[in-house]
Coordinates of N, CA and C in Angstrom, one line a residue:
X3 N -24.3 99.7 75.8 CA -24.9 101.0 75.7 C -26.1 101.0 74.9
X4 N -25.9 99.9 74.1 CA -27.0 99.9 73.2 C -28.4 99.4 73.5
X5 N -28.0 98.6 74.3 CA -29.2 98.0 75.4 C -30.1 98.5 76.5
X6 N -28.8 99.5 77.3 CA -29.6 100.9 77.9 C -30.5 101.7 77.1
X7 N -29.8 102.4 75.9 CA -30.7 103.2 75.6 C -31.7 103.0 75.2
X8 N -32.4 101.0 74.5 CA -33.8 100.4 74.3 C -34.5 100.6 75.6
X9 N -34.2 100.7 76.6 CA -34.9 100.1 77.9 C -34.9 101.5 78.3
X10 N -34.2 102.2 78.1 CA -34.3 104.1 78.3 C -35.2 104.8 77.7
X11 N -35.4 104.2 76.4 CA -36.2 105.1 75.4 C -37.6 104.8 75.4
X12 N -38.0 103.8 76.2 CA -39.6 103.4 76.7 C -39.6 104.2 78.0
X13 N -39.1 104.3 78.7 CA -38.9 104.9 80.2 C -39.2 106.4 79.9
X14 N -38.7 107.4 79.0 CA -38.6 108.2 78.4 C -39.9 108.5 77.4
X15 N -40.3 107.7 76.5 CA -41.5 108.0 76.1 C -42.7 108.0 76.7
X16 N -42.7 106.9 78.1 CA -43.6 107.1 78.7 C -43.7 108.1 79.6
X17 N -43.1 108.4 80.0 CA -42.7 110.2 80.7 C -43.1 111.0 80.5
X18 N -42.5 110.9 79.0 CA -43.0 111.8 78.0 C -44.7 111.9 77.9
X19 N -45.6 111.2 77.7 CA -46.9 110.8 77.5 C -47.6 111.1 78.9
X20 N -46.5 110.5 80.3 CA -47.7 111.0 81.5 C -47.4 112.9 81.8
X21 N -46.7 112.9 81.3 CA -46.0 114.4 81.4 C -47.5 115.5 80.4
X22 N -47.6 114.7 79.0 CA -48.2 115.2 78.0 C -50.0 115.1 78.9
X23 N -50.2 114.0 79.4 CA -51.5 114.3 80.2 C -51.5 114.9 81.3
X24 N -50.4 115.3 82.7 CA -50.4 116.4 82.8 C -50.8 117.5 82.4
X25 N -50.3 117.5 81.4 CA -50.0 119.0 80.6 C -51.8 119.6 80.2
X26 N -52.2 118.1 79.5 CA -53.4 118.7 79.5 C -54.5 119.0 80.0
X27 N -54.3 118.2 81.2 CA -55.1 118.2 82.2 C -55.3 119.8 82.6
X28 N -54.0 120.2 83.4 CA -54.0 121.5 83.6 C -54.4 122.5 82.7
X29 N -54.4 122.4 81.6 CA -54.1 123.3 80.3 C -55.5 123.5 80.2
X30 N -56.6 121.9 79.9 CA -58.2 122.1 80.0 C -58.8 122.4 80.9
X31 N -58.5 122.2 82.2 CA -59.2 122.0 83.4 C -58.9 122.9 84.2
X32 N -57.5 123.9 84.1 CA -57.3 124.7 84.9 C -56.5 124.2 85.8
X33 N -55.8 125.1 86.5 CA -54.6 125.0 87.6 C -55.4 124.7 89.2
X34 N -56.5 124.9 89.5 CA -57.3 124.3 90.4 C -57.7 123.0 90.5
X35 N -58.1 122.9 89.7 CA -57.8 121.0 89.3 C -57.0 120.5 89.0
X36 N -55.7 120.7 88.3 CA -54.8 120.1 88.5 C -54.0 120.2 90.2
X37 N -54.0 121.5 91.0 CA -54.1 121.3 92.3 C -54.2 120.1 92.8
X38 N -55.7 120.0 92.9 CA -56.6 119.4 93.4 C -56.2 117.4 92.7
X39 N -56.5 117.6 91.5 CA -55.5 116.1 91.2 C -54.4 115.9 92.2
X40 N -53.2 116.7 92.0 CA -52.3 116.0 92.3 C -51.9 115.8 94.2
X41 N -52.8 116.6 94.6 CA -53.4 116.3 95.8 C -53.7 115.0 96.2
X42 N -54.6 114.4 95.2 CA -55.8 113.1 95.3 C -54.7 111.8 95.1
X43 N -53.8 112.1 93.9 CA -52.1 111.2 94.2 C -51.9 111.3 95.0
X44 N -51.8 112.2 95.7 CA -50.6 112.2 97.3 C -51.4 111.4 98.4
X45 N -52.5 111.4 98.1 CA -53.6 111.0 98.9 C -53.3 109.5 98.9
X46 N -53.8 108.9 97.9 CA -53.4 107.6 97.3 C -52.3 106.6 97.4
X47 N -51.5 107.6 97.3 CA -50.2 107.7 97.1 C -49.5 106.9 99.0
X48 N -49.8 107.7 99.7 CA -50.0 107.7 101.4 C -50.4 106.1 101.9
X49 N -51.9 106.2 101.0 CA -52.6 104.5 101.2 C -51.7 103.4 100.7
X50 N -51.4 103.8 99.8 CA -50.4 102.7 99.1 C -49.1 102.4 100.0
X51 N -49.0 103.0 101.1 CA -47.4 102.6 101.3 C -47.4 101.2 101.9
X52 N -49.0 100.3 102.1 CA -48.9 99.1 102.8 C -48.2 98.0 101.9
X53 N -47.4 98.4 100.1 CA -47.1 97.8 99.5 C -46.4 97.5 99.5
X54 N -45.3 99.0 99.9 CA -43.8 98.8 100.3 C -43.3 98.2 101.7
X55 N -44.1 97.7 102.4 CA -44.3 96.8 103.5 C -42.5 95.9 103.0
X56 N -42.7 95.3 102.0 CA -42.0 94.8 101.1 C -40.8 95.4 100.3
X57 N -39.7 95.4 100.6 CA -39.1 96.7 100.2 C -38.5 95.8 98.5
X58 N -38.7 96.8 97.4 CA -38.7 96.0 96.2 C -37.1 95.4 95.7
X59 N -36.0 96.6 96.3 CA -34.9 95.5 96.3 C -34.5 94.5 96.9
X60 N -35.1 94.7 98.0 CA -35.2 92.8 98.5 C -35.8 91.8 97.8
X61 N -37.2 92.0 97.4 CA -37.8 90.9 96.5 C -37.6 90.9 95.3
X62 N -36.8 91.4 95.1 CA -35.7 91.3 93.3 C -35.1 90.1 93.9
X63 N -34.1 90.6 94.9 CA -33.4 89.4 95.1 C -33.8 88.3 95.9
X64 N -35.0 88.3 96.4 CA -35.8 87.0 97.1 C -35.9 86.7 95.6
X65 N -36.7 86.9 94.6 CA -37.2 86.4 93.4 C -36.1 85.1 92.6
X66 N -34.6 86.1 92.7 CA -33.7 85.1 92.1 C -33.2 84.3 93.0
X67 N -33.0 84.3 94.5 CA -32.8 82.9 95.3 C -33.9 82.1 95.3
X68 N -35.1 82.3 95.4 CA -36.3 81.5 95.8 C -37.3 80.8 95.1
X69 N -36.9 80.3 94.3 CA -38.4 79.7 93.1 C -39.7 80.1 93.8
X70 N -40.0 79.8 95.0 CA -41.5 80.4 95.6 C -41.5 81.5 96.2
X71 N -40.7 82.6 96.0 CA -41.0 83.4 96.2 C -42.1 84.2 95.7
X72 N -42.2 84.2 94.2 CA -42.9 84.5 93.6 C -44.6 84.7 93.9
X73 N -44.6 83.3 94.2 CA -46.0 83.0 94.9 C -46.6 83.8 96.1
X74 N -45.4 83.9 96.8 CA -45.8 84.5 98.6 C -45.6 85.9 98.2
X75 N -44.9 87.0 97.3 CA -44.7 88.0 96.8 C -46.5 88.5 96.3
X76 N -46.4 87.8 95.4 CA -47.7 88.0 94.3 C -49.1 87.6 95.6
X77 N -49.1 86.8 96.5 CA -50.2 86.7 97.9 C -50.3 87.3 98.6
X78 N -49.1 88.3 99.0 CA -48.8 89.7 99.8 C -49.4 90.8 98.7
X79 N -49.9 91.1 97.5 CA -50.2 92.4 96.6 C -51.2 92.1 96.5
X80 N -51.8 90.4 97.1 CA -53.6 90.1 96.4 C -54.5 90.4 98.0
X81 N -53.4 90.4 99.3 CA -54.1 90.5 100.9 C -54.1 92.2 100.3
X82 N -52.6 92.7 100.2 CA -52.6 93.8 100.2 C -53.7 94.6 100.1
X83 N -54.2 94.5 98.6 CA -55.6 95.4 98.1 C -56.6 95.3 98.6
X84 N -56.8 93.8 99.3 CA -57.8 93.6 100.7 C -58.0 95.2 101.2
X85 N -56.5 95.0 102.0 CA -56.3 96.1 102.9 C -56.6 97.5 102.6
X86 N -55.8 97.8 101.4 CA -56.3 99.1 100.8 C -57.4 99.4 100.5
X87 N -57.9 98.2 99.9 CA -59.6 98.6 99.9 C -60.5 98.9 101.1
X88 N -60.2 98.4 102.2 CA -60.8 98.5 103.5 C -60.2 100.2 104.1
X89 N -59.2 100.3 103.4 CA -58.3 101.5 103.7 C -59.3 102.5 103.3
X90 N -59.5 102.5 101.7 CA -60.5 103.3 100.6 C -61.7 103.4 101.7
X91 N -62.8 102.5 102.0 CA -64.0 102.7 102.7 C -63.7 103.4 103.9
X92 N -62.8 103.1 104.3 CA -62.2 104.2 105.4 C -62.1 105.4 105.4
X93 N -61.6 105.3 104.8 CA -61.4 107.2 104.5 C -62.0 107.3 104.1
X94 N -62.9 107.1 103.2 CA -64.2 107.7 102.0 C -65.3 108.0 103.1
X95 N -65.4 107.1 104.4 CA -66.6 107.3 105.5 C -66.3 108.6 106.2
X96 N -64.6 109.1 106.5 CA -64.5 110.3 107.1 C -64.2 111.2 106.8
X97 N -64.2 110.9 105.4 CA -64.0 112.6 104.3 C -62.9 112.6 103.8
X98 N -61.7 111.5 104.2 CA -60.4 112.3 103.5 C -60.5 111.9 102.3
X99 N -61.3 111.2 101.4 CA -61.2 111.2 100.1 C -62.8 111.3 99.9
X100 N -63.0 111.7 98.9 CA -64.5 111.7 98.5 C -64.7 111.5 97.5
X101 N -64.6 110.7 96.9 CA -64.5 110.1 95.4 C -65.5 108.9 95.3
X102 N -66.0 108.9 94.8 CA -66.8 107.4 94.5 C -66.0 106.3 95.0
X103 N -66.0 105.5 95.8 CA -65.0 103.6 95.8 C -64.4 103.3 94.6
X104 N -65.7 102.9 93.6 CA -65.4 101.9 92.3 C -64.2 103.0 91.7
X105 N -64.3 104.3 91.7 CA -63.5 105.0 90.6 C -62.0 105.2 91.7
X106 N -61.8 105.3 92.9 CA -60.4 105.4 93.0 C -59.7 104.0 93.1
X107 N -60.5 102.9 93.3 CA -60.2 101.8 93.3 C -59.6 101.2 91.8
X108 N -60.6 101.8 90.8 CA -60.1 101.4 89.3 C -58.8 102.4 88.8
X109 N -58.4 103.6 89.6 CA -57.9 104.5 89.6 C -56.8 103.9 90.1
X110 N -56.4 103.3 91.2 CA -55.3 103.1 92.5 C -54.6 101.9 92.3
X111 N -56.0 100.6 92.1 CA -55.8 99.3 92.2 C -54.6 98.8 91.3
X112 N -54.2 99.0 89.8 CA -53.6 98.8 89.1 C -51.8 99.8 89.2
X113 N -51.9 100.8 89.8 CA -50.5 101.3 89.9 C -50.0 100.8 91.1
X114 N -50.8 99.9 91.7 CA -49.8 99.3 93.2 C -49.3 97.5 92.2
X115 N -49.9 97.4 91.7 CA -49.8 96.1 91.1 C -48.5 96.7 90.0
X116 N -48.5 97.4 89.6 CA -47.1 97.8 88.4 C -45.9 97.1 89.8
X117 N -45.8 97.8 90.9 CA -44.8 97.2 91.5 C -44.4 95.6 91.6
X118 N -45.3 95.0 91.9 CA -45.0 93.6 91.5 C -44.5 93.4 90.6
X119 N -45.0 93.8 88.8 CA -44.3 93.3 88.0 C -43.0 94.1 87.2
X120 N -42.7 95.0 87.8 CA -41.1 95.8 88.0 C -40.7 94.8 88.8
X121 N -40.8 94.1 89.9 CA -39.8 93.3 90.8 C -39.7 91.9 90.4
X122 N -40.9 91.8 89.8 CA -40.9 90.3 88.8 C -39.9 90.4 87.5
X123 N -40.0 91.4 86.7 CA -39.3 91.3 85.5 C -37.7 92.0 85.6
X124 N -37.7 92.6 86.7 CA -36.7 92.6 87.0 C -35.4 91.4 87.4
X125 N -36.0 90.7 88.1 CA -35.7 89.4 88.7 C -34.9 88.8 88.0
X126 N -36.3 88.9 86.7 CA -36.0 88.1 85.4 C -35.6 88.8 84.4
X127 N -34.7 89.6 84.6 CA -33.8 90.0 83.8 C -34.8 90.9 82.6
X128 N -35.6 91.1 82.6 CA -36.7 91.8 81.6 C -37.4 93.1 81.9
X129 N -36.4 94.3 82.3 CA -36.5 95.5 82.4 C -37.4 96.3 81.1
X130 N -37.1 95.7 80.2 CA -37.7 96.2 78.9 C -38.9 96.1 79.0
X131 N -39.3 95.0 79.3 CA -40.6 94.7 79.0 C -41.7 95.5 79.7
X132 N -40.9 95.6 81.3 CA -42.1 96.1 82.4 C -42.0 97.5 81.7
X133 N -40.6 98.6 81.2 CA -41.2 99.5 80.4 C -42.3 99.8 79.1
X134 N -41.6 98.9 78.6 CA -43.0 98.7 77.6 C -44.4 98.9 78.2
X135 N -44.5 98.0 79.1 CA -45.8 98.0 80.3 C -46.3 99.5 80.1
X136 N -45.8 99.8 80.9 CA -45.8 101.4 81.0 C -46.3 102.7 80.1
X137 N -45.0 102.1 79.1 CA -45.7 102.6 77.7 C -47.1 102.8 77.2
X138 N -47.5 101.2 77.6 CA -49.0 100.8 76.8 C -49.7 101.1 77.7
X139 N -49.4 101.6 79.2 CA -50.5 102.5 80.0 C -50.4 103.7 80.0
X140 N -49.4 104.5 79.6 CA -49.5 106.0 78.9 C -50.0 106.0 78.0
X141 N -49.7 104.9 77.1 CA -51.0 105.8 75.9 C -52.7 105.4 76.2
X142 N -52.5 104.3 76.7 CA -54.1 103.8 77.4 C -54.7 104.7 78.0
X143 N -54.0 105.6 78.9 CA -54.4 106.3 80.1 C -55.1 107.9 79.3
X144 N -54.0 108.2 78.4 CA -53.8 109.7 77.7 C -55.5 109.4 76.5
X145 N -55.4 108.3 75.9 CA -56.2 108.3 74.6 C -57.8 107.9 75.6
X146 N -57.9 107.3 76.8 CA -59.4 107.1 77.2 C -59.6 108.8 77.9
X147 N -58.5 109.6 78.3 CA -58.6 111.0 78.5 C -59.2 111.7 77.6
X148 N -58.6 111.6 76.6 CA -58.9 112.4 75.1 C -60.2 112.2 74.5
X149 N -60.0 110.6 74.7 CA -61.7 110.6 74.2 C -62.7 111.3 74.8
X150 N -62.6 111.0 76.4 CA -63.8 111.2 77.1 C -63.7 112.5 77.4
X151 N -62.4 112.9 77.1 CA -63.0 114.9 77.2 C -63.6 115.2 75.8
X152 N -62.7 114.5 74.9 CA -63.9 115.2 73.8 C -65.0 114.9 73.2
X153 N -65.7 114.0 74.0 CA -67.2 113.5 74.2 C -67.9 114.4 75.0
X154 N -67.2 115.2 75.6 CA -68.1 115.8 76.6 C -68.0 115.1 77.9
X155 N -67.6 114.3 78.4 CA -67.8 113.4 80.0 C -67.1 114.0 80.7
X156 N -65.9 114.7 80.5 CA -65.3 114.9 81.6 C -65.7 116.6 81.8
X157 N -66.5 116.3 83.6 CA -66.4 117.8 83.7 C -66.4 118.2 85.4
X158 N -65.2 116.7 85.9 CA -64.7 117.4 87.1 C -63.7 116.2 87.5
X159 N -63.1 116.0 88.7 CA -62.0 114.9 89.5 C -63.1 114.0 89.3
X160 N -64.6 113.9 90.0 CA -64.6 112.2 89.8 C -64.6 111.8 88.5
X161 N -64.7 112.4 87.3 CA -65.0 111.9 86.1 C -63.4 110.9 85.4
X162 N -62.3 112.3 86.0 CA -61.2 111.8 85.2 C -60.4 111.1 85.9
X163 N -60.4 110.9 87.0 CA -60.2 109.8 88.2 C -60.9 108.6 87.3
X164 N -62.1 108.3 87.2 CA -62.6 107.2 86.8 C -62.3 107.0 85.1
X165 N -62.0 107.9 84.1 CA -61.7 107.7 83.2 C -60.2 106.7 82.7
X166 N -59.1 107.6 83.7 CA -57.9 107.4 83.9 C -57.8 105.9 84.5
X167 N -58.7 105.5 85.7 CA -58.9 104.3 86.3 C -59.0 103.1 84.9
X168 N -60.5 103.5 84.0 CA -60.1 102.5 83.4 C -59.4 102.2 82.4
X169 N -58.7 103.1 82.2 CA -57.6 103.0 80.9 C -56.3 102.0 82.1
X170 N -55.7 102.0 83.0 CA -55.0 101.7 84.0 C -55.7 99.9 83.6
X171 N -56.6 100.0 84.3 CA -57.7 99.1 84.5 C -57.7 98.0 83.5
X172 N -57.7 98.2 82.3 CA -57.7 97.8 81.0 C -56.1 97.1 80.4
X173 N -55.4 98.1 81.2 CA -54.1 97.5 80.7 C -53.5 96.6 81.9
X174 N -54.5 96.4 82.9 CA -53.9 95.4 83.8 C -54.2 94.2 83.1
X175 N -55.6 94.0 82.9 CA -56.6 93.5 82.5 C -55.6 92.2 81.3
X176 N -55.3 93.0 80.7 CA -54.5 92.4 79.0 C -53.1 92.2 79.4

């Protein structure tokens, strides 16, 4: 029980923190942009499904029969973003997204990759950790928000799209 609740209480505070930028998103920006945000996820959200191609409790369990699995797993997320990126230019050419490339790309690129290492650490028995993960991209995500609204930078979706991107971005990165 004791073990759940360590690996619960990162899961939980990070919640807690995407919930808190949420919150403020709406709260500064107004309920039209946050609309309009959580639109641009769903959007995203749609593109991404070339990830689940792969369904992730299967490659839990490919991971622990297969020592190379890993390899052919992690070469399928690196064609993958190929594709999505070809996906991104796609749709950006016929309107359904209108966002700059570089910023939904720094925005997108990194939450398809969390999936790999939930099915990695999972594998390996290290649930904790990939929460932790998480953790340190809620507060990454929430404090380059914070800053950049209260510098003045943020004053529409492409701004905090790109903001949020490289806080994401950053904690791939490390």
């Amino acid at each position: 029980l004791k073990k759940i609740s360590q690996i619960a209480s990162w899961n939980i505070l990070s919640a807690f923190l995407n919930f808190g930028l949420n919150f403020i998103l709406a709260r500064q920006l107004g309920n039209a942009f946050f609309g309009e945000f959580s639109l641009y996820n769903a959007k995203i959200a749609l593109l991404g499904l070339i990830f689940i191609i792969i369904p992730s409790n299967f490659a839990v369990v490919r991971f622990q029969d297969e020592k190379g699995f890993k390899t052919i797993y992690f070469s399928f997320y690196v064609l993958g973003t190929f594709v999505f990126l070809l996906l991104l230019f796609l749709f950006y050419g016929i309107g359904y997204l209108n966002l700059p490339i570089y910023s939904m790309f720094l925005y997108s690129f990194p939450m398809f990759f969390l999936n790999f290492f939930d099915c990695a650490l999972q594998a390996d028995n290290k649930l904790k950790q990939y929460f932790k993960i998480l953790f340190i991209i809620s507060i990454t995500k929430l404090l380059t928000f914070l800053g950049a609204y209260y510098i003045g930078y943020i004053h529409g979706m492409k701004e905090v799209v790109f903001v949020i991107g490289i806080g994401n971005t950053l904690c791939m990165i490390c």
